[in-house]
Short mmCIF file of C-alpha atoms in Angstrom, two decimals:
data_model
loop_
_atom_site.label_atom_id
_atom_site.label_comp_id
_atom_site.label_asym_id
_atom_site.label_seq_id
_atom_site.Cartn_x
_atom_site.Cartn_y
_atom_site.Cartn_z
CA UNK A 1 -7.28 22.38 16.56
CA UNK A 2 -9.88 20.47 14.83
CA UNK A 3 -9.09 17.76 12.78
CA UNK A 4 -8.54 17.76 9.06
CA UNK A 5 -8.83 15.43 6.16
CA UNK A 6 -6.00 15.32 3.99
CA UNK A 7 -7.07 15.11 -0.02
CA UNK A 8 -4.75 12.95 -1.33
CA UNK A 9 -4.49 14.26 -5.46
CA UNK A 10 -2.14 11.81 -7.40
CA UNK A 11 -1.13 13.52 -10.40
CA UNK A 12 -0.52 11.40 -13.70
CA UNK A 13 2.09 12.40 -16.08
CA UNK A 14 1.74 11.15 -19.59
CA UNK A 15 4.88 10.94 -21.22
CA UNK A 16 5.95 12.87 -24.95
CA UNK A 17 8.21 9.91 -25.64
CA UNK A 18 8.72 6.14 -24.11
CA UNK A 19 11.81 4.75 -24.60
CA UNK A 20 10.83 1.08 -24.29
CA UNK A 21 7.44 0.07 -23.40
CA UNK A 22 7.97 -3.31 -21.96
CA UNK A 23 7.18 -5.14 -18.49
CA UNK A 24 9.85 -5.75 -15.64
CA UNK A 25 9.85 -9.03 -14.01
CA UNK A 26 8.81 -6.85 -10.39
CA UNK A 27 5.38 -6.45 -12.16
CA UNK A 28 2.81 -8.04 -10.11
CA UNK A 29 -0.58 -8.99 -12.05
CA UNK A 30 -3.97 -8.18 -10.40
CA UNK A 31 -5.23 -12.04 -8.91
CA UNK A 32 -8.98 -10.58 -9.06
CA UNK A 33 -10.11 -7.84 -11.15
CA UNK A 34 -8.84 -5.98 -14.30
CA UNK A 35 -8.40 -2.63 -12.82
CA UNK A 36 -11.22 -0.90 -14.27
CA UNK A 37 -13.57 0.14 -11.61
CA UNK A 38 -16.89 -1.08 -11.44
CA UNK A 39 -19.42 -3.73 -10.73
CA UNK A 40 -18.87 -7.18 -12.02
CA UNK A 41 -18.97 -10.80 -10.28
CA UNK A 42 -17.43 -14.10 -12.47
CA UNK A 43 -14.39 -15.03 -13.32
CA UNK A 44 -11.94 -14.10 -11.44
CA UNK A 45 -9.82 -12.28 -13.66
CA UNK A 46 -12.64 -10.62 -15.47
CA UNK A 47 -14.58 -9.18 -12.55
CA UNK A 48 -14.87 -5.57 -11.49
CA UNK A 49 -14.52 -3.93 -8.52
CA UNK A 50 -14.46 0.31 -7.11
CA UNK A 51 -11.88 0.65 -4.78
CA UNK A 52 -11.72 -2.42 -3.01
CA UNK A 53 -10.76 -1.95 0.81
CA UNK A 54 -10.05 -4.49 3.58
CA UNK A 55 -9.34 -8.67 2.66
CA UNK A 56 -9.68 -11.74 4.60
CA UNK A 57 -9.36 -15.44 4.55
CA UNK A 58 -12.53 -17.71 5.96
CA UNK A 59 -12.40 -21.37 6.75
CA UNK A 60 -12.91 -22.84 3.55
CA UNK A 61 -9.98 -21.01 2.10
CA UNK A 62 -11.59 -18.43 0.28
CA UNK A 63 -10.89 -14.83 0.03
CA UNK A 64 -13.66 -12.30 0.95
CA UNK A 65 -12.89 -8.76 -0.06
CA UNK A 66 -14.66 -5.76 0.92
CA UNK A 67 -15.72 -3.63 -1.97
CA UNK A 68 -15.87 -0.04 -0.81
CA UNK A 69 -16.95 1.89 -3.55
CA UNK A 70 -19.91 -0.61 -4.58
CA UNK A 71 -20.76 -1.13 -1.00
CA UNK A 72 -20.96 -4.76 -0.98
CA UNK A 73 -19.08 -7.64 0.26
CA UNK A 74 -17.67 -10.39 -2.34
CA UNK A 75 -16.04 -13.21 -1.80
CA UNK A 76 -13.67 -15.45 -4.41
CA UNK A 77 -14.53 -19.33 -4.75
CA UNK A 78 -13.80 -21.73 -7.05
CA UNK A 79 -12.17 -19.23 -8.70
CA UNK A 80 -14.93 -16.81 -9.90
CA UNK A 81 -16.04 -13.98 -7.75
CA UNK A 82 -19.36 -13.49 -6.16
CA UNK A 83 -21.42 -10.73 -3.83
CA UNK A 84 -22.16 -12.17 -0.32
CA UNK A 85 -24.01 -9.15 0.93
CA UNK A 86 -25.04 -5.63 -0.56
CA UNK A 87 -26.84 -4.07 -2.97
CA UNK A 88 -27.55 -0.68 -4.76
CA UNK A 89 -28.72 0.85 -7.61
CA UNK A 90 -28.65 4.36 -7.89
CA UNK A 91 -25.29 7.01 -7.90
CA UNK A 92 -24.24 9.34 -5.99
CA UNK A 93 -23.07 13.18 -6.98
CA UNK A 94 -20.14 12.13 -7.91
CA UNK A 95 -21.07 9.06 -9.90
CA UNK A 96 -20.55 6.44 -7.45
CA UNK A 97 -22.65 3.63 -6.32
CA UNK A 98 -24.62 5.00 -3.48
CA UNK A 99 -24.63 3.58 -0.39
CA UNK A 100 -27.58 3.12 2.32
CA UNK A 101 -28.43 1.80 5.40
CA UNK A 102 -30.94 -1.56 5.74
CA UNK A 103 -30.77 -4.47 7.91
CA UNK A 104 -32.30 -7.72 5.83
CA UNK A 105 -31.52 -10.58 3.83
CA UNK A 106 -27.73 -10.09 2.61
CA UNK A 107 -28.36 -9.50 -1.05
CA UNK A 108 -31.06 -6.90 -0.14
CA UNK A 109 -29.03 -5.41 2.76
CA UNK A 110 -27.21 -2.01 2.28
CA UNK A 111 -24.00 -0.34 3.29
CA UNK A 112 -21.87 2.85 3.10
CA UNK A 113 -18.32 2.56 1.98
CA UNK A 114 -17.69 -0.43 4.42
CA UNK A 115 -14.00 -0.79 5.25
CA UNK A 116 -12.63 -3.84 6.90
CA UNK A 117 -14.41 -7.42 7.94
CA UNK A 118 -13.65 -10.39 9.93
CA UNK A 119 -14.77 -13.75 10.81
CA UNK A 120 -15.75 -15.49 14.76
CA UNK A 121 -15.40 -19.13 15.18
CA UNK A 122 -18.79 -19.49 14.39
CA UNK A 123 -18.57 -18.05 11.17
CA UNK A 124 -20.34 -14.79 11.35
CA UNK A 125 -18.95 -11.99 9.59
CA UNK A 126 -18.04 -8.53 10.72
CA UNK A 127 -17.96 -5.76 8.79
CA UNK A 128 -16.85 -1.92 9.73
CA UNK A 129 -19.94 -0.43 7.79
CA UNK A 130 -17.43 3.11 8.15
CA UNK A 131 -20.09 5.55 6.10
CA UNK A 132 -22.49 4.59 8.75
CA UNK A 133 -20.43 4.82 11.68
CA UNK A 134 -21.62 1.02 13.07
CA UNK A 135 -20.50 -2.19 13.26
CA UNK A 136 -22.59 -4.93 10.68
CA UNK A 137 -23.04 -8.81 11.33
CA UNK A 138 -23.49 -11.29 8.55
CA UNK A 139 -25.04 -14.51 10.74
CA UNK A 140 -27.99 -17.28 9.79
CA UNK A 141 -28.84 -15.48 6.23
CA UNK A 142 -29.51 -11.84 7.42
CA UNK A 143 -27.51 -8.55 7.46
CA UNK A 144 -27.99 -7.32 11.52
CA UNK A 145 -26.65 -4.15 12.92
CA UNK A 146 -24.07 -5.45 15.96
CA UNK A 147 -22.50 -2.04 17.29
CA UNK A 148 -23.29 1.58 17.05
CA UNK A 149 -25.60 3.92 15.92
CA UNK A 150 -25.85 5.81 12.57
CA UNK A 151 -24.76 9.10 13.81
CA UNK A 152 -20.92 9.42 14.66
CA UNK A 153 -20.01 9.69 18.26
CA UNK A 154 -17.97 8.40 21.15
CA UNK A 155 -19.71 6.40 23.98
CA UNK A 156 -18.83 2.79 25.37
CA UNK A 157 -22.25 0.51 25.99
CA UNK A 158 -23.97 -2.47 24.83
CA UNK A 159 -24.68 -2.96 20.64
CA UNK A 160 -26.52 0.04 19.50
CA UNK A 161 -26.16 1.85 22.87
CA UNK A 162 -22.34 2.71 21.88
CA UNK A 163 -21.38 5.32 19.19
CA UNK A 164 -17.98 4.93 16.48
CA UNK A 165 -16.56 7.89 14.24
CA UNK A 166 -15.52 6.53 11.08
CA UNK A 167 -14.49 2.81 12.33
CA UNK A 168 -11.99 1.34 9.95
CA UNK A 169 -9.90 -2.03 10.43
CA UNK A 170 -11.23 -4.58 12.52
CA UNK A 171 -9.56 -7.60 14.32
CA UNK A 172 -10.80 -10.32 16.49
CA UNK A 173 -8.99 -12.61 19.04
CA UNK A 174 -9.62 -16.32 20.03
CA UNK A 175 -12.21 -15.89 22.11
CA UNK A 176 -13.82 -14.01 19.45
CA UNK A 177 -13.48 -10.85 21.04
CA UNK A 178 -14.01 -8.02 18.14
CA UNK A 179 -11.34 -5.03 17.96
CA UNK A 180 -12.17 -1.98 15.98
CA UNK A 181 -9.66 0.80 14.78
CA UNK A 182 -12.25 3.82 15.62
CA UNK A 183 -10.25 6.24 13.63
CA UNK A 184 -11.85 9.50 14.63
CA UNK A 185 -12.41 8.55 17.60
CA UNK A 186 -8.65 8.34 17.53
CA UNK A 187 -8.57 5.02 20.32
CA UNK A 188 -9.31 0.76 19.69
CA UNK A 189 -12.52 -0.43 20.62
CA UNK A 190 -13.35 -4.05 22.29
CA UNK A 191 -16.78 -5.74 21.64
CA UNK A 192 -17.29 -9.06 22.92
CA UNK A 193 -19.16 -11.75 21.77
CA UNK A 194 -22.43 -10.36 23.77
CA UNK A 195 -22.16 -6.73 22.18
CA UNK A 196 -20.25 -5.14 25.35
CA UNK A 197 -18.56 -2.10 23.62
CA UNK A 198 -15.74 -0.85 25.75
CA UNK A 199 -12.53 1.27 25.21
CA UNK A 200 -9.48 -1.08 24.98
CA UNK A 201 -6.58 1.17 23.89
CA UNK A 202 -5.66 5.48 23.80
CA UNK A 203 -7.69 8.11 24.93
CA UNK A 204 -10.40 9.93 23.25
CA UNK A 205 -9.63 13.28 21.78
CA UNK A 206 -10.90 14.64 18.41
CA UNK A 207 -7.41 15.19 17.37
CA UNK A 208 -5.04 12.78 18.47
CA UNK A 209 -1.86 12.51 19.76
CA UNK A 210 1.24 10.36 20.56
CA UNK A 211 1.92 8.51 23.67
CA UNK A 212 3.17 4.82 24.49
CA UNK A 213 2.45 3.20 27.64
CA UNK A 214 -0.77 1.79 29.81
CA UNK A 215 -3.44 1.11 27.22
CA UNK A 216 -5.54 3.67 28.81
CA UNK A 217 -3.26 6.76 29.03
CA UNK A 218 -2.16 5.97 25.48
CA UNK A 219 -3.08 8.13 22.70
CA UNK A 220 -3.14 7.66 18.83
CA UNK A 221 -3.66 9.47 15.58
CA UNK A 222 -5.99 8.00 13.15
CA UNK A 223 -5.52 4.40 13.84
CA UNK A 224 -6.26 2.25 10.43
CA UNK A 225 -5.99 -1.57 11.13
CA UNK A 226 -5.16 -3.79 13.46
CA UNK A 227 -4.08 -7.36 13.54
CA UNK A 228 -3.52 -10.24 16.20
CA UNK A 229 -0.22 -12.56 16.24
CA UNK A 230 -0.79 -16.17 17.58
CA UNK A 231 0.38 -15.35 20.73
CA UNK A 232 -2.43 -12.58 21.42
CA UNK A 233 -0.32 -9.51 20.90
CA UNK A 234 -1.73 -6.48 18.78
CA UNK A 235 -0.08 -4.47 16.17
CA UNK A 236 -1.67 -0.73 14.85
CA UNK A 237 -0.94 0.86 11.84
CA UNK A 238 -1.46 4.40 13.55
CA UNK A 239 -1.28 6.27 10.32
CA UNK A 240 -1.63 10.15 11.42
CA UNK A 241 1.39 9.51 13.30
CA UNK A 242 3.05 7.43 10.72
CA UNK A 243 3.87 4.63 13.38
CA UNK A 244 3.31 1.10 13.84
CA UNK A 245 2.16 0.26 17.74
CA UNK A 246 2.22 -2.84 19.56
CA UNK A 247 0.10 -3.75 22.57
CA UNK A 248 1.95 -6.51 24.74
CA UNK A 249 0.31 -7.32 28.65
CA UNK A 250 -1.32 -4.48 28.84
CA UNK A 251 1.38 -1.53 27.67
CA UNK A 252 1.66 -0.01 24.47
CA UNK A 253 4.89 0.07 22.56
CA UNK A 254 6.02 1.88 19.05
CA UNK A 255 7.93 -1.10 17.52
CA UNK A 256 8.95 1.17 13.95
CA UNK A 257 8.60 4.61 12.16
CA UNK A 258 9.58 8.00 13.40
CA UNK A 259 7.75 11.16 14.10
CA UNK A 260 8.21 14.32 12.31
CA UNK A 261 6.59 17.62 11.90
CA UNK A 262 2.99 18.16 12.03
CA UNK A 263 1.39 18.91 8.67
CA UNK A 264 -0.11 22.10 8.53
CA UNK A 265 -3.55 23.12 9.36
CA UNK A 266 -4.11 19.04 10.08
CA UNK A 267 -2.96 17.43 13.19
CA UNK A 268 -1.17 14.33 11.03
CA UNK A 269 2.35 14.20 10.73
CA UNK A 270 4.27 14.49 7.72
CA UNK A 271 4.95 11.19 6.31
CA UNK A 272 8.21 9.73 4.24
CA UNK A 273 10.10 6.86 3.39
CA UNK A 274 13.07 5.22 4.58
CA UNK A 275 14.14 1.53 5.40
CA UNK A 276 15.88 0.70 8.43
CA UNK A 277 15.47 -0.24 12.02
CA UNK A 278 12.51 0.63 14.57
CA UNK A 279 12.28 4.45 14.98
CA UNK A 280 15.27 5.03 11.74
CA UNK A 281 12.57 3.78 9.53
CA UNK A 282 9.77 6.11 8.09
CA UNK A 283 5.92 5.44 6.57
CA UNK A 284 3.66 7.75 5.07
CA UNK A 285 -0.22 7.32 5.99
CA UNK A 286 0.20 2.86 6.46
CA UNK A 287 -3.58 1.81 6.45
CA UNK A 288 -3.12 -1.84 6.37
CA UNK A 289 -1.36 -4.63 8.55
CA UNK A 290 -1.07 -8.55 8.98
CA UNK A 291 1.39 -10.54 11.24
CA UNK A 292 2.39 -13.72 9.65
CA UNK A 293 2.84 -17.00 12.47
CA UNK A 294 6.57 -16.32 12.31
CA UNK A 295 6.16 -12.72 13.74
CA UNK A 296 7.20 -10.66 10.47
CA UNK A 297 4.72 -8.01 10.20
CA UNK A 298 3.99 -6.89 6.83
CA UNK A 299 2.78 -2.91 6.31
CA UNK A 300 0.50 -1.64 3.61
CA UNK A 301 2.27 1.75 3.30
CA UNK A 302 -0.21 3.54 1.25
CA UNK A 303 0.97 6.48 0.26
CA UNK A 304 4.42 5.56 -0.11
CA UNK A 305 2.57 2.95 -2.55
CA UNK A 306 5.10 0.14 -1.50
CA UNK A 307 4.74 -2.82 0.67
CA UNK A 308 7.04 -3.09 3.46
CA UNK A 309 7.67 -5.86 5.86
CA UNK A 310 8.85 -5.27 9.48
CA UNK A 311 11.09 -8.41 10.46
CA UNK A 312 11.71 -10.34 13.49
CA UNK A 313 14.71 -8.46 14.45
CA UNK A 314 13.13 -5.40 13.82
CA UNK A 315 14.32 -4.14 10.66
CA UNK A 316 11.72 -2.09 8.25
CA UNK A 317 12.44 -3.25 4.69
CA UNK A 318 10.56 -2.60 1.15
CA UNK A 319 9.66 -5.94 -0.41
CA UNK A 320 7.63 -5.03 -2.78
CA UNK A 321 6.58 -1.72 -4.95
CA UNK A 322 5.00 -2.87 -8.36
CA UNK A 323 2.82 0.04 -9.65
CA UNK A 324 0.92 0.31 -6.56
CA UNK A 325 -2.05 2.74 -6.23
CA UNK A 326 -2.79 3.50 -2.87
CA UNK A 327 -1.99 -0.40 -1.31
CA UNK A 328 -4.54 -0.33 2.05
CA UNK A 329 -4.53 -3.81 3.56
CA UNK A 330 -2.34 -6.98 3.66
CA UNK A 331 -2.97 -10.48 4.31
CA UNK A 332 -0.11 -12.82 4.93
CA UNK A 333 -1.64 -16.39 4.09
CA UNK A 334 -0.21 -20.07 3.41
CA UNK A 335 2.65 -18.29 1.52
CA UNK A 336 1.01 -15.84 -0.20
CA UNK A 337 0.82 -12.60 0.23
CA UNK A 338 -2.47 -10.42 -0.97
CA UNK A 339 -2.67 -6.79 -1.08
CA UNK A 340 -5.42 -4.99 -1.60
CA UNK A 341 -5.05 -2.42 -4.44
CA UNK A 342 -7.18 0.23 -4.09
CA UNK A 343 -6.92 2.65 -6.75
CA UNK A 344 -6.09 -0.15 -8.96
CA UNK A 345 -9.49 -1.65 -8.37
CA UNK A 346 -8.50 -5.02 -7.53
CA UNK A 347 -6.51 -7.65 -5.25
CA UNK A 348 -2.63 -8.84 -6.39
CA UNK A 349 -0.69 -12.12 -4.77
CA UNK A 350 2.64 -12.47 -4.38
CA UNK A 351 4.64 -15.83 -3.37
CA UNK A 352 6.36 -14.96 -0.22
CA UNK A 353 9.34 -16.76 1.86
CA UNK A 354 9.42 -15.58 5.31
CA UNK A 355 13.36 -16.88 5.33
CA UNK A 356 14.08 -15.10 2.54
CA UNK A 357 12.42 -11.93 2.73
CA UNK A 358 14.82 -9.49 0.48
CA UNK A 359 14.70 -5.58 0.89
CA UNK A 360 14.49 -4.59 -2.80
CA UNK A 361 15.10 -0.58 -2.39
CA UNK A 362 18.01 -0.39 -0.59
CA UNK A 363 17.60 3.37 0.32
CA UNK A 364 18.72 2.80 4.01
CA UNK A 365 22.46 1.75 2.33
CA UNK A 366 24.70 4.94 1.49
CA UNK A 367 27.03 3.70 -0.90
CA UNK A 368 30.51 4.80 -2.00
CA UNK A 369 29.59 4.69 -5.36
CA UNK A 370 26.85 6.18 -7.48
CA UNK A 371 23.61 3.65 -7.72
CA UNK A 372 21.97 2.93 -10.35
CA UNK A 373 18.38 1.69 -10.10
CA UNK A 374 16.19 1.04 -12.98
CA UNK A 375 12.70 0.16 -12.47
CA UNK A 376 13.19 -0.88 -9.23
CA UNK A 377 16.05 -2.83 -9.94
CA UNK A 378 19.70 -2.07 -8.77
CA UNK A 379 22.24 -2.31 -12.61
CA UNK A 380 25.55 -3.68 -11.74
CA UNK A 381 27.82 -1.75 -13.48
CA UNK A 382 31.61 -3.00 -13.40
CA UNK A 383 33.35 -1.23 -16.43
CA UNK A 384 31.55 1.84 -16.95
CA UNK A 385 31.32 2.95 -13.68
CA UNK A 386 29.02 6.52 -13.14
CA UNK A 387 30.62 9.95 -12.02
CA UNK A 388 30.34 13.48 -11.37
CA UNK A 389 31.75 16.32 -13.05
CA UNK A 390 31.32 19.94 -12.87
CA UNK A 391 28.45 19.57 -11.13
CA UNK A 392 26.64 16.29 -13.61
CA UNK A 393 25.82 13.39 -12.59
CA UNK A 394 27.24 11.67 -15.87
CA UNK A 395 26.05 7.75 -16.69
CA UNK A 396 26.42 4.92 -19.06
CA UNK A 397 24.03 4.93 -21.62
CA UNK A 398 24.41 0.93 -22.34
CA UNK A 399 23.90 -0.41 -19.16
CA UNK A 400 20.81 2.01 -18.57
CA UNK A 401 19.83 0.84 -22.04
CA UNK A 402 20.30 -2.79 -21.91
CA UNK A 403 18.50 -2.63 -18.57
CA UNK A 404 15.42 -1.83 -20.28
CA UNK A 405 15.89 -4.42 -23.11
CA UNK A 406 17.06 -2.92 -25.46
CA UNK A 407 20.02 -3.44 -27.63
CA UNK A 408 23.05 -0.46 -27.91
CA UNK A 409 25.04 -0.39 -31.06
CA UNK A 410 28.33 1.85 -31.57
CA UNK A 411 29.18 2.77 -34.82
CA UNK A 412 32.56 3.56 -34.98
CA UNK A 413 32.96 5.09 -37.91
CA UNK A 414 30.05 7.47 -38.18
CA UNK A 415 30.55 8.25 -34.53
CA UNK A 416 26.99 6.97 -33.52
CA UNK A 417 25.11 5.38 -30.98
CA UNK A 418 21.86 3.23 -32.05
CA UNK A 419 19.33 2.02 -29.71
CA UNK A 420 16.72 -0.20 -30.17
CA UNK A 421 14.35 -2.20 -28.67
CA UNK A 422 10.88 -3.69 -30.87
CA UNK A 423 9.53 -0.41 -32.78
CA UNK A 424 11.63 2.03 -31.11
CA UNK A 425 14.65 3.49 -32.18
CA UNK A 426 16.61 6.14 -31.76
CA UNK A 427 19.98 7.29 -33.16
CA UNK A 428 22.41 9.85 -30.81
CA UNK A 429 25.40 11.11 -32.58
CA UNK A 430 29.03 12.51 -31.00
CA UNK A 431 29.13 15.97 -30.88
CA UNK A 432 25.54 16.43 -32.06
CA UNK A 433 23.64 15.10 -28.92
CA UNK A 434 24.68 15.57 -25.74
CA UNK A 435 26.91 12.23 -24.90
CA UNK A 436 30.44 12.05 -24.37
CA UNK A 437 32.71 9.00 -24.85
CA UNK A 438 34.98 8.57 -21.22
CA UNK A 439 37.76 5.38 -21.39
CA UNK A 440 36.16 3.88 -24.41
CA UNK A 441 32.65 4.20 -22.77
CA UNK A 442 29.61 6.36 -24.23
CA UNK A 443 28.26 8.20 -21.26
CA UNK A 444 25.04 10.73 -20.62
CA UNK A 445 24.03 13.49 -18.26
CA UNK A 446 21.10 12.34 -16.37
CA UNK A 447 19.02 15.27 -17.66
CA UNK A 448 19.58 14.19 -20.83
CA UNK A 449 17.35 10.84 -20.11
CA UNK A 450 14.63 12.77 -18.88
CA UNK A 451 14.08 15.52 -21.42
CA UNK A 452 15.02 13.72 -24.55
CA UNK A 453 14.39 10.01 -24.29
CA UNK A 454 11.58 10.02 -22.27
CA UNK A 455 12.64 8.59 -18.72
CA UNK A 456 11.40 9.54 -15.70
CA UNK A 457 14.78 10.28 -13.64
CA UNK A 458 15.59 11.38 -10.12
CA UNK A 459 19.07 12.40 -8.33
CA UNK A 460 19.06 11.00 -4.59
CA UNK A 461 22.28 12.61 -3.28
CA UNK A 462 21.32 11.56 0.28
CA UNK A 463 21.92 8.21 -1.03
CA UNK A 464 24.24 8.47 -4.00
CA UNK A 465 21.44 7.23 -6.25
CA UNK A 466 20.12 7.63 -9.81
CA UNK A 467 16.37 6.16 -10.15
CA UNK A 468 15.18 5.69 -13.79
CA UNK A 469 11.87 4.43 -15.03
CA UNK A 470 9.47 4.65 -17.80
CA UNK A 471 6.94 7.30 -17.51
CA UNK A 472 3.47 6.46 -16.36
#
């Protein structure tokens, strides 16, 4: 079965009416750009980037970013954003900056929808140069081609005598040993410091597969990034198969996620979404990966659009899902924690604590009790407690309310509920609109948020869960 690209269409639903138009405190800010795409070096909160892929960390503390859709490579210091290497002019069909091919000095240089980049000890960059199926090299003030060929392929050898398909993340080790996710190829490259391109992990096959094990009778599916701990081990995000792989002394290992069925007419797997340990947990399509010193492993989990973080001990956990759009690399640095934001154009930071990492979804936890989540955010309700009857899921409409910010008034004598919150305001009365009043309590069937005030609900019964949020 050949392999096939899945098209990935996000559709946007614009809401009728918002209830309250406000931030949460889970909101995370872009740290570079203002998610607009498009071409712009300065300040850093006023630059522009198109679809921003793989991030790194040099010597000097600054943050180079590979910028996709522009096919350049930029790099943040002293807080304003500038282009290292790349350049183009004209568009492509579809109104994006066109990418080329030309080895020369770095501002003249050209690439095609680079993906990933990394830095040796002497402080040469790498860059997977994906549209052109080779390997780049930023070293001494000129743009070099490393590894590969232009035309896609399969075949171990020395710098341009060896062929990639589609290389994505890249890695290196501390002997500056290069590690490529060749994602078509469907295995992990090795390129050492001379240019020696060999096969380091899976076997070839045009399609993929699944198999732990020797690193040479492995197989993967896709495999999107890769990353190095301190102690030399190597962790995959093999996203056809919706896994993520370790390589330890020479044996490969799937450390969390869980297979399903196989998506059809493609040979991916179906991805989903579910916290827990190892094999309980589930990803859909992870593209990025970092390993912090302490061993916690954080995921980009694209289309899931949620961070996760795999800890010591094993456990999957979401740590972070703030109005993502298509999240496809991590890096774990000096407490921070940077995730590139693809669809978003731009990069967002995030203070972490690896000893207090907290799982914010709570979807692996049945409870006893309805759950109510708003915006990401579980509401504690103690007197007012949701419930089922005939068949609806029935819930408090002050808590939900007040969760949002706004303010919920009973009127006793007209027999009315007022809620308001800045501009807004709505009025619901008893036996007009659709509420009923249960132990002294004003309550409303979840349906009723949706259609009429403008929510965007959903009834988990696996998990005995209402989610509410505003509307896109």
């Amino acid at each position: 079965m050949k392999k096939c690209r899945l098209i990935i269409v996000t559709i946007i639903s614009f809401m009728v009416m918002n209830l309250i138009g406000f931030s949460q405190e889970l909101e995370m800010d872009l740290y570079t750009g203002t998610g607009e795409s498009g071409y712009k070096d300065g300040a850093r909160l006023e630059s522009k980037f198109n679809m921003p892929y793989g991030i790194f960390m040099n010597d000097d503390g600054e943050l180079i970013i590979v910028d996709s859709y522009n096919n350049r490579i930029r790099k943040i210091k002293d807080d304003k954003v500038i282009t290292i290497a790349g350049f183009c002019e004209e568009l492509d069909s579809m109104g994006f900056p066109l990418g080329g091919y030309i080895d020369t000095d770095p501002l003249k240089s050209q690439f095609n929808k680079p993906k990933d980049a990394v830095m040796n000890s002497k402080g040469e960059i790498f860059i997977t140069d994906t549209g052109n199926n080779v390997i780049r090299k930023i070293s001494k003030g000129k743009v070099y081609t490393f590894a590969g060929t232009e035309v896609a392929g399969y075949k171990d050898g020395k710098n341009t005598e060896a062929q990639f398909n589609t290389p994505l993340g890249i890695s290196i080790d501390k002997q500056d040993n290069i590690y490529v996710a060749d994602s078509l190829n469907n295995v992990i490259r090795k390129i050492t410091p001379k240019g020696e391109v060999s096969t380091f992990a899976g076997k070839y096959s045009l399609d993929g597969g699944y198999k732990d094990g020797l690193t040479k009778e492995s197989m993967f599916n896709e495999p999107s990034d890769i990353t190095i701990d301190k102690k030399g081990n190597m962790y995959i995000a093999d996203s056809g198969n919706q896994l993520i792989r370790k390589i330890e002394d020479g044996d490969v290992a799937t450390i969390a996620g869980s297979m399903g069925t196989v998506i059809h007419g493609t040979s991916y797997i179906q991805g989903g979404y579910k916290d827990g340990y190892g094999s309980d947990a589930k990803f859909n399509f992870p593209k990025g990966i970092d390993v912090a010193d302490d061993g916690t492993i954080f995921v980009a989990d694209t289309w899931n659009n949620k961070v996760r973080a795999i800890k010591t001990d094993g456990q999957v956990i979401t740590i972070f899902n703030s109005n993502f759009n298509a999240p496809v690399d991590v890096l774990y640095n000096s407490g921070y924690l940077y995730i590139s934001d693809m669809w978003n154009n731009g990069i967002k930071r995030i203070d972490i604590d690896l000893n207090n990492l907290i799982d914010i979804s709570n979807e692996n936890k049945k409870s006893d009790e309805i759950q109510i989540w708003v915006n990401d955010k579980k509401v504690d309700v103690f007197d007012a407690k949701p419930y089922i009857e005939e068949g609806k899921t029935m819930v408090p409409i002050r808590s939900i309310c007040e969760a949002f910010g706004a303010t919920v008034t009973w009127n006793e004598k007209t027999e009315e509920i007022e809620v308001k919150k800045g501009d807004f305001y709505k009025k619901l009365k008893l036996n007009k609109d659709p509420f009923v009043i249960r132990n002294g309590r004003s309550f409303v069937h979840i349906r009723y948020l949706g259609e009429a005030m403008g929510f965007d609900v959903k009834w988990i019964p696996e998990y005995y869960k209402v989610e509410i949020k505003d509307k896109e």
